[in-house]
mmCIF file of C-alpha atoms and ligand atoms in Angstrom:
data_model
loop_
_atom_site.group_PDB
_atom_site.id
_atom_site.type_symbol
_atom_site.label_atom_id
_atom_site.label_comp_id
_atom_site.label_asym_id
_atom_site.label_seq_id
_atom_site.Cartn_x
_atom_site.Cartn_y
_atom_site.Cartn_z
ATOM 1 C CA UNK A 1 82.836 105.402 57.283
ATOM 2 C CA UNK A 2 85.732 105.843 55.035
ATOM 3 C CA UNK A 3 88.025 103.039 53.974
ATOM 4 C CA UNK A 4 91.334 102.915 56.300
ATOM 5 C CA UNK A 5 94.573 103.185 54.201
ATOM 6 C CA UNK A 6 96.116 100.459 55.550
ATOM 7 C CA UNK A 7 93.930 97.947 57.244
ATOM 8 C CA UNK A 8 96.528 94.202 58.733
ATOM 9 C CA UNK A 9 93.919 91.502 59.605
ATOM 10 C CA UNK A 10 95.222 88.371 61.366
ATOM 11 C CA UNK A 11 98.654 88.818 60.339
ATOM 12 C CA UNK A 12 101.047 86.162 61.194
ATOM 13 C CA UNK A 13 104.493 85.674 59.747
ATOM 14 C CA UNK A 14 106.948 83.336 60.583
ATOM 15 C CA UNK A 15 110.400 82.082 59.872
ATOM 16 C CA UNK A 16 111.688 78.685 59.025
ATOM 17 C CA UNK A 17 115.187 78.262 61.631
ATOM 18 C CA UNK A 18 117.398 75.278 61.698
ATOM 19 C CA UNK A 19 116.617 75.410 65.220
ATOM 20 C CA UNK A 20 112.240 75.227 64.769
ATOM 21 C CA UNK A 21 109.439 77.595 63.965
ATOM 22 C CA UNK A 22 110.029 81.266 64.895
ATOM 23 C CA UNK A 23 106.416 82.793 64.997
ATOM 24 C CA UNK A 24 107.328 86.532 64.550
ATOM 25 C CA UNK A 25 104.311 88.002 63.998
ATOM 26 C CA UNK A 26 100.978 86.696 65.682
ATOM 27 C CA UNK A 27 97.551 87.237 64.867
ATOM 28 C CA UNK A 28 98.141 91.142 64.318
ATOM 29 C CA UNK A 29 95.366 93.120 63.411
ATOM 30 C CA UNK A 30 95.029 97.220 62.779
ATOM 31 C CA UNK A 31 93.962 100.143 60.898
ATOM 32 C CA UNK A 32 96.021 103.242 59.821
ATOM 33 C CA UNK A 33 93.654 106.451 58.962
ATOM 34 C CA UNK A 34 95.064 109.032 56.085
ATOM 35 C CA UNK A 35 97.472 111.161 57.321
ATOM 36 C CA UNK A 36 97.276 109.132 60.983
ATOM 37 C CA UNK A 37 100.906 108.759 62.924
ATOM 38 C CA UNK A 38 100.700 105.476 64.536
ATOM 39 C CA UNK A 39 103.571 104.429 67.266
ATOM 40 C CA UNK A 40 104.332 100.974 67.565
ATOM 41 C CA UNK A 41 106.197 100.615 70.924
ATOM 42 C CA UNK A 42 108.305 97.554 72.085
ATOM 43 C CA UNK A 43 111.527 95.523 73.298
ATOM 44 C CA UNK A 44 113.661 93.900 70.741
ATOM 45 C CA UNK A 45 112.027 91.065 69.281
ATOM 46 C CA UNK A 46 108.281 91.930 69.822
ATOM 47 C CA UNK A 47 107.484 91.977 66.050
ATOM 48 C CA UNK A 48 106.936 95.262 65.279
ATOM 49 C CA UNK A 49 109.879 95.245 62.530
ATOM 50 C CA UNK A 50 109.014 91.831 60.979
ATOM 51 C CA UNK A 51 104.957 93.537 61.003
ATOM 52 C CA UNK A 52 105.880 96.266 59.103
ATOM 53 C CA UNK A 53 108.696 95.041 56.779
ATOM 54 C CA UNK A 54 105.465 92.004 55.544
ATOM 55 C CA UNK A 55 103.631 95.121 54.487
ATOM 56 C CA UNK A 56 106.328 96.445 52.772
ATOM 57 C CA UNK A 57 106.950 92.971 50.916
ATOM 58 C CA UNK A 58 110.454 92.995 52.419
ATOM 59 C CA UNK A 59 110.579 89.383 54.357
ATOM 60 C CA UNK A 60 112.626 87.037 51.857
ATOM 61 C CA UNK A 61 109.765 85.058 50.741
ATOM 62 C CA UNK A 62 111.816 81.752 50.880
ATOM 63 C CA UNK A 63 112.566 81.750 54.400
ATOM 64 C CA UNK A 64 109.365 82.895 55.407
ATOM 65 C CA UNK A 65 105.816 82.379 55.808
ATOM 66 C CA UNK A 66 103.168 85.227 55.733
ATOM 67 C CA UNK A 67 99.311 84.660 56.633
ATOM 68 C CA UNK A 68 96.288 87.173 56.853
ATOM 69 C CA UNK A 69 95.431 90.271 54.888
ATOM 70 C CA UNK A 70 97.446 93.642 54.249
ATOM 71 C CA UNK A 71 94.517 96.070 52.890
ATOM 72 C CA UNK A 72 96.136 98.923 51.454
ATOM 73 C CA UNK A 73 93.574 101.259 50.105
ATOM 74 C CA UNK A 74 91.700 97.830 49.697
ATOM 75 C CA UNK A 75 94.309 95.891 48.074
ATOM 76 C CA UNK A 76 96.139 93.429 49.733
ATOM 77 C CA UNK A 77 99.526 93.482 49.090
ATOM 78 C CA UNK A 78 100.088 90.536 51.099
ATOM 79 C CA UNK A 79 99.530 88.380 47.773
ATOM 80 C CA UNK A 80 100.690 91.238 45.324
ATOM 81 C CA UNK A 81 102.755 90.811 42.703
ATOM 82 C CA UNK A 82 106.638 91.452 42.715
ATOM 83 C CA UNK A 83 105.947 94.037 40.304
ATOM 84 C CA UNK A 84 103.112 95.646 42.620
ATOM 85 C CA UNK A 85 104.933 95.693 45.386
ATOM 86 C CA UNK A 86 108.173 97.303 43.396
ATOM 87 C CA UNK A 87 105.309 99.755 42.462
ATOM 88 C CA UNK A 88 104.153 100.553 45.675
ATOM 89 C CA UNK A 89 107.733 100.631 47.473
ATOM 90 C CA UNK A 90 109.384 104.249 47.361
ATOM 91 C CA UNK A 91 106.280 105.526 45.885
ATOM 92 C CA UNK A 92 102.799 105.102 47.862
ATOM 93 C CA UNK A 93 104.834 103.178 50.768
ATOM 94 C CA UNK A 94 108.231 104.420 51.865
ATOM 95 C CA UNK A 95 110.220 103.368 54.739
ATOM 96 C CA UNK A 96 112.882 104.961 56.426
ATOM 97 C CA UNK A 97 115.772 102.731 58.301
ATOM 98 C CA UNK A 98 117.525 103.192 61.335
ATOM 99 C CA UNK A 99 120.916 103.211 59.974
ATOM 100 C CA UNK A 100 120.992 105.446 56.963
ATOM 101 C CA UNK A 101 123.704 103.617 55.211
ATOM 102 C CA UNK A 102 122.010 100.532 54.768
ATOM 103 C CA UNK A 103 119.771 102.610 52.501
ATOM 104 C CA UNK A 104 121.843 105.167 50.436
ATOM 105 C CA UNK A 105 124.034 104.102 48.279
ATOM 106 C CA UNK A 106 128.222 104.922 49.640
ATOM 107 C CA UNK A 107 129.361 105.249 46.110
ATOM 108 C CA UNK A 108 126.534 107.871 44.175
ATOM 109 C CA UNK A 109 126.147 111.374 45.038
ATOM 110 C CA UNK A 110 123.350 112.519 47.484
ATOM 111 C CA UNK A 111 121.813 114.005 44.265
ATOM 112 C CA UNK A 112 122.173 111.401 41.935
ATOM 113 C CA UNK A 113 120.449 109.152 44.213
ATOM 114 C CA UNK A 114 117.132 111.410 45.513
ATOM 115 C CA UNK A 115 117.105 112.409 41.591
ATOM 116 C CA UNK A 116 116.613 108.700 40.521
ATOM 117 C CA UNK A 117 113.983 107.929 43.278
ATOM 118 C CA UNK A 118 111.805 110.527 41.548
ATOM 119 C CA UNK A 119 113.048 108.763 37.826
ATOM 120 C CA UNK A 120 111.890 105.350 39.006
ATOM 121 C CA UNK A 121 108.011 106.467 39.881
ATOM 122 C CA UNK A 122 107.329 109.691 38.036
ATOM 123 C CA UNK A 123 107.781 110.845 34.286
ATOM 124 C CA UNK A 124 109.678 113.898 34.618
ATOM 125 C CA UNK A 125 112.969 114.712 33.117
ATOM 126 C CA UNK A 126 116.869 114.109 34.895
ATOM 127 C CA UNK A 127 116.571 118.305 35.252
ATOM 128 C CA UNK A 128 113.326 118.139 37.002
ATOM 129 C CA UNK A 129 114.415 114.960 39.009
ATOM 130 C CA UNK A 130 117.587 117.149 40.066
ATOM 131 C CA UNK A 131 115.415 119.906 41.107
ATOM 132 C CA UNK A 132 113.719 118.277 43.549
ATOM 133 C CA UNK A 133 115.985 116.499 44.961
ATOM 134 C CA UNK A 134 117.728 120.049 45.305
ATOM 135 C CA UNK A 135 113.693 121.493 46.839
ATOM 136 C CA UNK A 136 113.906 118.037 49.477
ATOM 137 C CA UNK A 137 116.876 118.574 50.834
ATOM 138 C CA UNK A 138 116.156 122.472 51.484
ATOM 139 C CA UNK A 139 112.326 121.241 53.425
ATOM 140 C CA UNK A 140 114.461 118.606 55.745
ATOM 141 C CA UNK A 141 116.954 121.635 56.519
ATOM 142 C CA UNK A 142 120.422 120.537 54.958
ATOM 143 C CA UNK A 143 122.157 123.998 54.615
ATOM 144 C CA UNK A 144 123.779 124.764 51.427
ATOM 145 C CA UNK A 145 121.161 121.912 49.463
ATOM 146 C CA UNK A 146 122.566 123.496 46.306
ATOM 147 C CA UNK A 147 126.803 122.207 47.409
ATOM 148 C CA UNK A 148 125.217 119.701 49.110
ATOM 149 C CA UNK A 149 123.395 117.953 46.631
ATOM 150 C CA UNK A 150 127.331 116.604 44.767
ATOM 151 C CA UNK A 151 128.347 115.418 47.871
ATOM 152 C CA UNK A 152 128.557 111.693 49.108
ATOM 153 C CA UNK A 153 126.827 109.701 52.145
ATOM 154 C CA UNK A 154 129.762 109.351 54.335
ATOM 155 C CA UNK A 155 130.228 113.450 54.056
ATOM 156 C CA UNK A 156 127.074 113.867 56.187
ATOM 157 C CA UNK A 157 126.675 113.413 59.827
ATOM 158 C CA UNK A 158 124.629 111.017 60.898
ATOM 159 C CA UNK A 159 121.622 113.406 61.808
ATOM 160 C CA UNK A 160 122.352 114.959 58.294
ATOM 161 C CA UNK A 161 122.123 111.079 56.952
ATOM 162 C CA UNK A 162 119.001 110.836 58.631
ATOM 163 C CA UNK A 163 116.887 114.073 56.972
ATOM 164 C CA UNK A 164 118.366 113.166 53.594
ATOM 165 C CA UNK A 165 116.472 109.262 54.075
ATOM 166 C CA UNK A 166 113.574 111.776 55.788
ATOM 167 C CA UNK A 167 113.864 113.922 52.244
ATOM 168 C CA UNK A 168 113.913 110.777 50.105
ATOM 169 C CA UNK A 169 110.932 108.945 51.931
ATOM 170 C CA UNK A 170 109.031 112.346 51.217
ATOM 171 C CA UNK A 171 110.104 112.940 47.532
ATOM 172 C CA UNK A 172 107.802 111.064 45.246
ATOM 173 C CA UNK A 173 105.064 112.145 48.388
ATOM 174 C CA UNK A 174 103.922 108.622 49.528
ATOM 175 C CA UNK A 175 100.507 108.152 51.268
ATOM 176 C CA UNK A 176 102.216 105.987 53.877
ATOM 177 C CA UNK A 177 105.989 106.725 55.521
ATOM 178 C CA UNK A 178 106.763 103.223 57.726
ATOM 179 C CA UNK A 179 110.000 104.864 60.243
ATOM 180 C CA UNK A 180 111.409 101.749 61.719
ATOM 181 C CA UNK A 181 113.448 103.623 64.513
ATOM 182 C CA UNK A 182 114.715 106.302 62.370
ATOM 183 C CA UNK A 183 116.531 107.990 65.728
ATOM 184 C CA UNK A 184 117.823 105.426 67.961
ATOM 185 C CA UNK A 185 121.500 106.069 66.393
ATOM 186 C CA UNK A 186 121.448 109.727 67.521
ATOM 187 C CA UNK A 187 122.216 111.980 70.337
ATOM 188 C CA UNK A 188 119.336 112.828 72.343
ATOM 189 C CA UNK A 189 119.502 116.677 70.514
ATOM 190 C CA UNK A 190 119.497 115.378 66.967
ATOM 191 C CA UNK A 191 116.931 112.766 68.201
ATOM 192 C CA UNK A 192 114.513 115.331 69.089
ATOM 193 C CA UNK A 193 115.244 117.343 65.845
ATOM 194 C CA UNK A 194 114.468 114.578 63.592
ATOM 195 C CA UNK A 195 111.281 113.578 65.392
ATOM 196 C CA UNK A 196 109.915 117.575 64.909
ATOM 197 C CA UNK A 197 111.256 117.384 61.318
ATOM 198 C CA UNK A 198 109.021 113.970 60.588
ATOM 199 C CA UNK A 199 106.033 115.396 62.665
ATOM 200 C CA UNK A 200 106.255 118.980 60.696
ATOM 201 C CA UNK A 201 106.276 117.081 57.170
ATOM 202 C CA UNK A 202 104.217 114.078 58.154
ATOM 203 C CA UNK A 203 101.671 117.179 58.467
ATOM 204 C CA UNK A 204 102.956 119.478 55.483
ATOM 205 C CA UNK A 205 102.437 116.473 53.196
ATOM 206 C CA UNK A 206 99.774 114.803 54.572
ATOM 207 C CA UNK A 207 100.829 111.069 54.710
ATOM 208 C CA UNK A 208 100.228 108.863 57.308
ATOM 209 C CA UNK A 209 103.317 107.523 59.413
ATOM 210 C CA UNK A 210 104.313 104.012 61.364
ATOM 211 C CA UNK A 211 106.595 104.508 63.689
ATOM 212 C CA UNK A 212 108.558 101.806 64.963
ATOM 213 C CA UNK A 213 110.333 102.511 68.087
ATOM 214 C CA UNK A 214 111.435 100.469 71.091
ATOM 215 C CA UNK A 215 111.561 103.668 73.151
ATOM 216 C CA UNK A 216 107.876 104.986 75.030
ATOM 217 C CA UNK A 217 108.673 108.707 74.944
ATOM 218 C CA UNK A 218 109.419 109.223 70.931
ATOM 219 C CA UNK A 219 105.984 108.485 70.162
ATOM 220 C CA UNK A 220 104.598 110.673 73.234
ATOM 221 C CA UNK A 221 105.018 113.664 71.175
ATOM 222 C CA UNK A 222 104.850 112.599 67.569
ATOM 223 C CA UNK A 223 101.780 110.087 67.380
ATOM 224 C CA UNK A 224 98.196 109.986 67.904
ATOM 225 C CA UNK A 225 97.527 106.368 68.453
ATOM 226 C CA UNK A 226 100.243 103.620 70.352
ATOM 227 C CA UNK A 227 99.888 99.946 69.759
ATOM 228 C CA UNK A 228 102.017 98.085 72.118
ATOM 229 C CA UNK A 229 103.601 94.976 71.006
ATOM 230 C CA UNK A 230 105.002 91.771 73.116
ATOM 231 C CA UNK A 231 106.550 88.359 71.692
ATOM 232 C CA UNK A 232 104.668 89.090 68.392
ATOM 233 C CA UNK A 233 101.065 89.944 70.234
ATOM 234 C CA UNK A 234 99.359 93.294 70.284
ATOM 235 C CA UNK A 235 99.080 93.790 74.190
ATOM 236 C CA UNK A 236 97.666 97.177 74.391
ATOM 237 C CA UNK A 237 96.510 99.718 71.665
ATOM 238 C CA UNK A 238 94.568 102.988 71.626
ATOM 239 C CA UNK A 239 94.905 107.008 71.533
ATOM 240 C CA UNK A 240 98.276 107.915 72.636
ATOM 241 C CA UNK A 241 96.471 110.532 75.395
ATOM 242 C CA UNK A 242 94.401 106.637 76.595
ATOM 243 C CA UNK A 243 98.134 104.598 76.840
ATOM 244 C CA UNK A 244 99.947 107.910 78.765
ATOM 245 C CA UNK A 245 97.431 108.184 81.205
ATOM 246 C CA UNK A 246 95.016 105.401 81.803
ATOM 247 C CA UNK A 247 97.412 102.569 80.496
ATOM 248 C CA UNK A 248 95.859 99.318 81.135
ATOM 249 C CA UNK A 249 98.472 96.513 80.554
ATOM 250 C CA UNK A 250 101.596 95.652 83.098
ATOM 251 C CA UNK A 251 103.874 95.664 80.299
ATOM 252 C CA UNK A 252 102.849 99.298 79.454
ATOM 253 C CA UNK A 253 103.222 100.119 82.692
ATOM 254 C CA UNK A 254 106.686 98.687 82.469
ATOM 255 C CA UNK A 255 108.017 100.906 79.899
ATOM 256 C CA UNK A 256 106.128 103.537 81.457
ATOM 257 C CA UNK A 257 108.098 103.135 84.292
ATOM 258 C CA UNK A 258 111.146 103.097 82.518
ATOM 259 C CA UNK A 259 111.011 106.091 81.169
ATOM 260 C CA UNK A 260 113.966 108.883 81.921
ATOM 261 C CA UNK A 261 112.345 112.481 83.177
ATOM 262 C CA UNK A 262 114.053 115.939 82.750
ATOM 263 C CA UNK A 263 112.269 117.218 85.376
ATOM 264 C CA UNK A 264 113.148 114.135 87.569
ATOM 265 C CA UNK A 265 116.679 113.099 89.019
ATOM 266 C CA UNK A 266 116.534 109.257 89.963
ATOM 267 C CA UNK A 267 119.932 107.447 90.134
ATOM 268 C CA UNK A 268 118.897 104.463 88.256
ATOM 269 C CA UNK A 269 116.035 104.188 86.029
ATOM 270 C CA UNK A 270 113.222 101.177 86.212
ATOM 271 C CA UNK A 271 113.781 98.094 83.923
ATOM 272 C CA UNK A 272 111.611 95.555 83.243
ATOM 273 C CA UNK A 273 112.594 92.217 85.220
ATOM 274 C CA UNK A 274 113.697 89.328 82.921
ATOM 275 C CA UNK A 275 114.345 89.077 78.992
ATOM 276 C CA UNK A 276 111.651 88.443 75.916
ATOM 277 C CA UNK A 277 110.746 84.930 75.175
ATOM 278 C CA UNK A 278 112.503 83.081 72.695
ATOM 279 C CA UNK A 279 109.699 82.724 69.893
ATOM 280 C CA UNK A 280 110.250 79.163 68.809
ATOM 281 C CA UNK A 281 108.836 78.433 72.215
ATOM 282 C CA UNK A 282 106.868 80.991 73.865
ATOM 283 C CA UNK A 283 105.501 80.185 77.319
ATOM 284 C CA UNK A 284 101.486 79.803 77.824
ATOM 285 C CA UNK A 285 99.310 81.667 78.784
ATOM 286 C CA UNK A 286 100.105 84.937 78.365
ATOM 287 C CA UNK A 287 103.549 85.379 77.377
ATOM 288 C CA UNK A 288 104.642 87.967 79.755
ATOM 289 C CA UNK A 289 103.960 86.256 82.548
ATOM 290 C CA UNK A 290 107.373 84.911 83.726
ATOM 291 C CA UNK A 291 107.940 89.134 83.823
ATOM 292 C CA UNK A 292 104.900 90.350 85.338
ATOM 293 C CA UNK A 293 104.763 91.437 88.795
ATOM 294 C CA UNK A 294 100.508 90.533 88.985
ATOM 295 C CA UNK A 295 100.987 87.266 87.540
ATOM 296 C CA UNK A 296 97.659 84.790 88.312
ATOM 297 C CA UNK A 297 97.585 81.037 88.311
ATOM 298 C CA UNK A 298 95.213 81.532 85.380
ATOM 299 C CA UNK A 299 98.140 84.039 83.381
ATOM 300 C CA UNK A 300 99.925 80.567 82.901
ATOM 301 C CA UNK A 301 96.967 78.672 81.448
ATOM 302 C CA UNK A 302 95.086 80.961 79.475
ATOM 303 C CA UNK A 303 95.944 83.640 77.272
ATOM 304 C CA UNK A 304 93.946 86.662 77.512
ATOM 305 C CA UNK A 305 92.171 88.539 74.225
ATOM 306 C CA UNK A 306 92.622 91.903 73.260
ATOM 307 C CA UNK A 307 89.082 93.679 74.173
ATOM 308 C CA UNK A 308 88.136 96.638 75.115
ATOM 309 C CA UNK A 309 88.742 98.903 77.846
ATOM 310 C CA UNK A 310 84.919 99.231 78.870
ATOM 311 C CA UNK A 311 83.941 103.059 78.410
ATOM 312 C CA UNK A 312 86.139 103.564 75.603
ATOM 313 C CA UNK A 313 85.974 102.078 72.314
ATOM 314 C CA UNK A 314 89.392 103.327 70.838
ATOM 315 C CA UNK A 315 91.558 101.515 73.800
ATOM 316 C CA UNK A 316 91.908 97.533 73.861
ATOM 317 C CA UNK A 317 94.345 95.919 76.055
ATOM 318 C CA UNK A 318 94.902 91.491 76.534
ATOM 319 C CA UNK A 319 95.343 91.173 80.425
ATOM 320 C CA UNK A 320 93.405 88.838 83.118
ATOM 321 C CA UNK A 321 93.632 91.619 85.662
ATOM 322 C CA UNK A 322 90.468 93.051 86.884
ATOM 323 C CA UNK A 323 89.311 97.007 85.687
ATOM 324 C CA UNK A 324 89.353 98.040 89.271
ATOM 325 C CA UNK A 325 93.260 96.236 90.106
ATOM 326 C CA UNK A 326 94.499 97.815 86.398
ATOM 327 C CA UNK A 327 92.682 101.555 87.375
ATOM 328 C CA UNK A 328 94.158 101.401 90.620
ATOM 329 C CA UNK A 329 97.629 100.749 89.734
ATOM 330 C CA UNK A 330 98.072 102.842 86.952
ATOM 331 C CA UNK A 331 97.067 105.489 89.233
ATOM 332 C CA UNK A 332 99.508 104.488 91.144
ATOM 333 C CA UNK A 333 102.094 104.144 88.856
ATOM 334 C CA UNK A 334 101.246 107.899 87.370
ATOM 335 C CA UNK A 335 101.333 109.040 90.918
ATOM 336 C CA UNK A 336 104.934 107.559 91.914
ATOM 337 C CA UNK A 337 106.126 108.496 87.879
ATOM 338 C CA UNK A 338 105.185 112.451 88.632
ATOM 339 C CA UNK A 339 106.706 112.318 92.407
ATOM 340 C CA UNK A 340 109.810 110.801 90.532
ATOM 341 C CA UNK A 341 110.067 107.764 92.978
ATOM 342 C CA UNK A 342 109.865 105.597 90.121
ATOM 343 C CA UNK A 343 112.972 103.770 90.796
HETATM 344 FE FE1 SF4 B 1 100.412 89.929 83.984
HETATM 345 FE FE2 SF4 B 1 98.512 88.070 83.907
HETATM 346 FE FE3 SF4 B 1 98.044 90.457 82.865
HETATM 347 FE FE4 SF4 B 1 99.724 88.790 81.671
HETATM 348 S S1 SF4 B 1 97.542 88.494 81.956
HETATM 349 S S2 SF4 B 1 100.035 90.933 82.005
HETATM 350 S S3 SF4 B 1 100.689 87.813 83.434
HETATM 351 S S4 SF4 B 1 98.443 89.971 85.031
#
């Protein structure tokens, strides 16, 4: 079998507070194929930002601590250089932010600052930098690229904002694109624009894509694989057809649940009952237990492994439940979600 592009063994990372020990990340382990579009679903606070900024080298190195392995195309970058990583950044890795502006630069010119992306990874002159920065901008649909390319950051609208960190993820063609939310700020219109624009390049240009997202339904349509992520565990992973409909975990089910329908009028939609754990002190057991509606005297004592869902080897999920208690209720739950009683 071929070597995975990125392949996170035991990752843990935490932060040194004033109040304690925040354990971010938790024993985090998984493989991203070539050109492979992995969602990573879950609340505020379940890791899956502080996972993927380690592999990007982004976690100030001072106030944190980072354990494990981050294999990408077999070298870990998780004890790379600065200079590596600088390397790496922009080039093989790029990431694309939420919030546009903390990215692009307010006082440089759209095309100044695409054009010296290229500069900083590839030998090719300013004119050839320019010119595609000018072909970029056309493939993530800004109209007029050619005006466009002398104008500033705050003349674009936020979706606009958006393709132009889409075009200058793309431009020096990494291997891997890490999305952390990229549509959360935008209408629901713009949202699902930007989500076909990623999909359609992710597949023009081949690279593989992490994307970060709190919210169930973006990566329903735009990955192949989920890995679903509470108080800094992996709770559930597999093929995105497995976690839609045979999900195995109560959490899943959760944001399952929660889930608004176009084709379903409720008045209120499902939320999940509580908050996240605070992470200096997570409870035992398994952490979503003070949450979860099937909680067991043993969910407070012992905390239950990711293994496999038995008859498929691509789906894992960490609960105590029984198979035949999880198959029945996500039946269940699929049933109530397509009569739109899901309340
Ligand atoms: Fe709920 Fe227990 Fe499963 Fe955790 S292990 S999700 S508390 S049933």
């Amino acid at each position: 079998m071929s070597e995975p592009l990125l392949d996170v063994r035991d990752l843990r990372t935490e932060f040194v507070t004033d109040d304690g020990i925040v354990r971010a990340v938790d024993g985090v382990s998984f493989t991203v194929e070539p050109g492979q579009v992995l969602g990573i679903v879950g609340e505020s606070g379940s890791g899956k930002s502080v996972t993927c900024l380690t592999v990007m080298g982004l976690n100030d190195r001072k106030l944190s601590r980072s354990t494990g392995e981050v294999l990408f195309r077999g070298q870990d970058l998780l004890h790379a250089s600065g200079h590596r990583l600088r390397e790496v950044r922009g080039n093989e890795i790029a990431m694309i932010f939420q919030d546009p502006m903390t990215s692009l630069n307010p006082v440089h010119k759209i095309g100044r600052q695409l054009a010296e992306a290229v500069l900083l990874h590839q030998d090719v002159s300013r004119k050839q930098a320019y010119e595609r920065a000018r072909e970029m901008l056309k493939a993530v649909g800004i109209p007029r690229a050619e005006r466009r390319i002398d104008d500033y950051p705050h003349q674009f609208s936020g979706g606009m904002r958006q393709r132009v960190m889409i075009a200058m993820a793309l431009i020096n063609n990494p291997d891997l694109i890490i999305a952390d939310e990229p549509t959360t700020a935008l209408d629901v219109t713009t949202q699902a624009q930007i989500l076909a624009l990623l999909k359609r390049l992710q597949e023009d240009f081949g690279s593989a894509v992490i994307l970060i997202t709190h919210d169930l339904g973006v990566v329903a349509e735009t990955a192949d694989d989920v890995m679903v992520m509470y108080a800094a565990h992996i709770v559930e992973r597999g093929p995105v057809r497995a976690i839609f409909n045979e999900p195995r975990h109560p959490y899943t089910w959760g944001l399952m649940g929660s889930l608004p329908r176009l084709d379903v009028n409720v008045e209120r939609l499902y939320q999940i009952p509580g908050q996240p754990p605070s992470l200096l002190n997570p409870p035992a057991g398994c952490r979503f237990h003070p949450r979860c509606a099937y909680a067991m005297p043993v969910c407070r004592e012992k905390e239950p492994r990711l293994t496999l869902v038995p008859g498929d080897p691509d789906h894992a999920q960490a609960c105590h439940l029984d198979e035949e208690t999880k198959r029945r209720e996500a039946a269940a739950l699929l049933a109530q979600i397509t009569a739109g009683a899901a309340t």
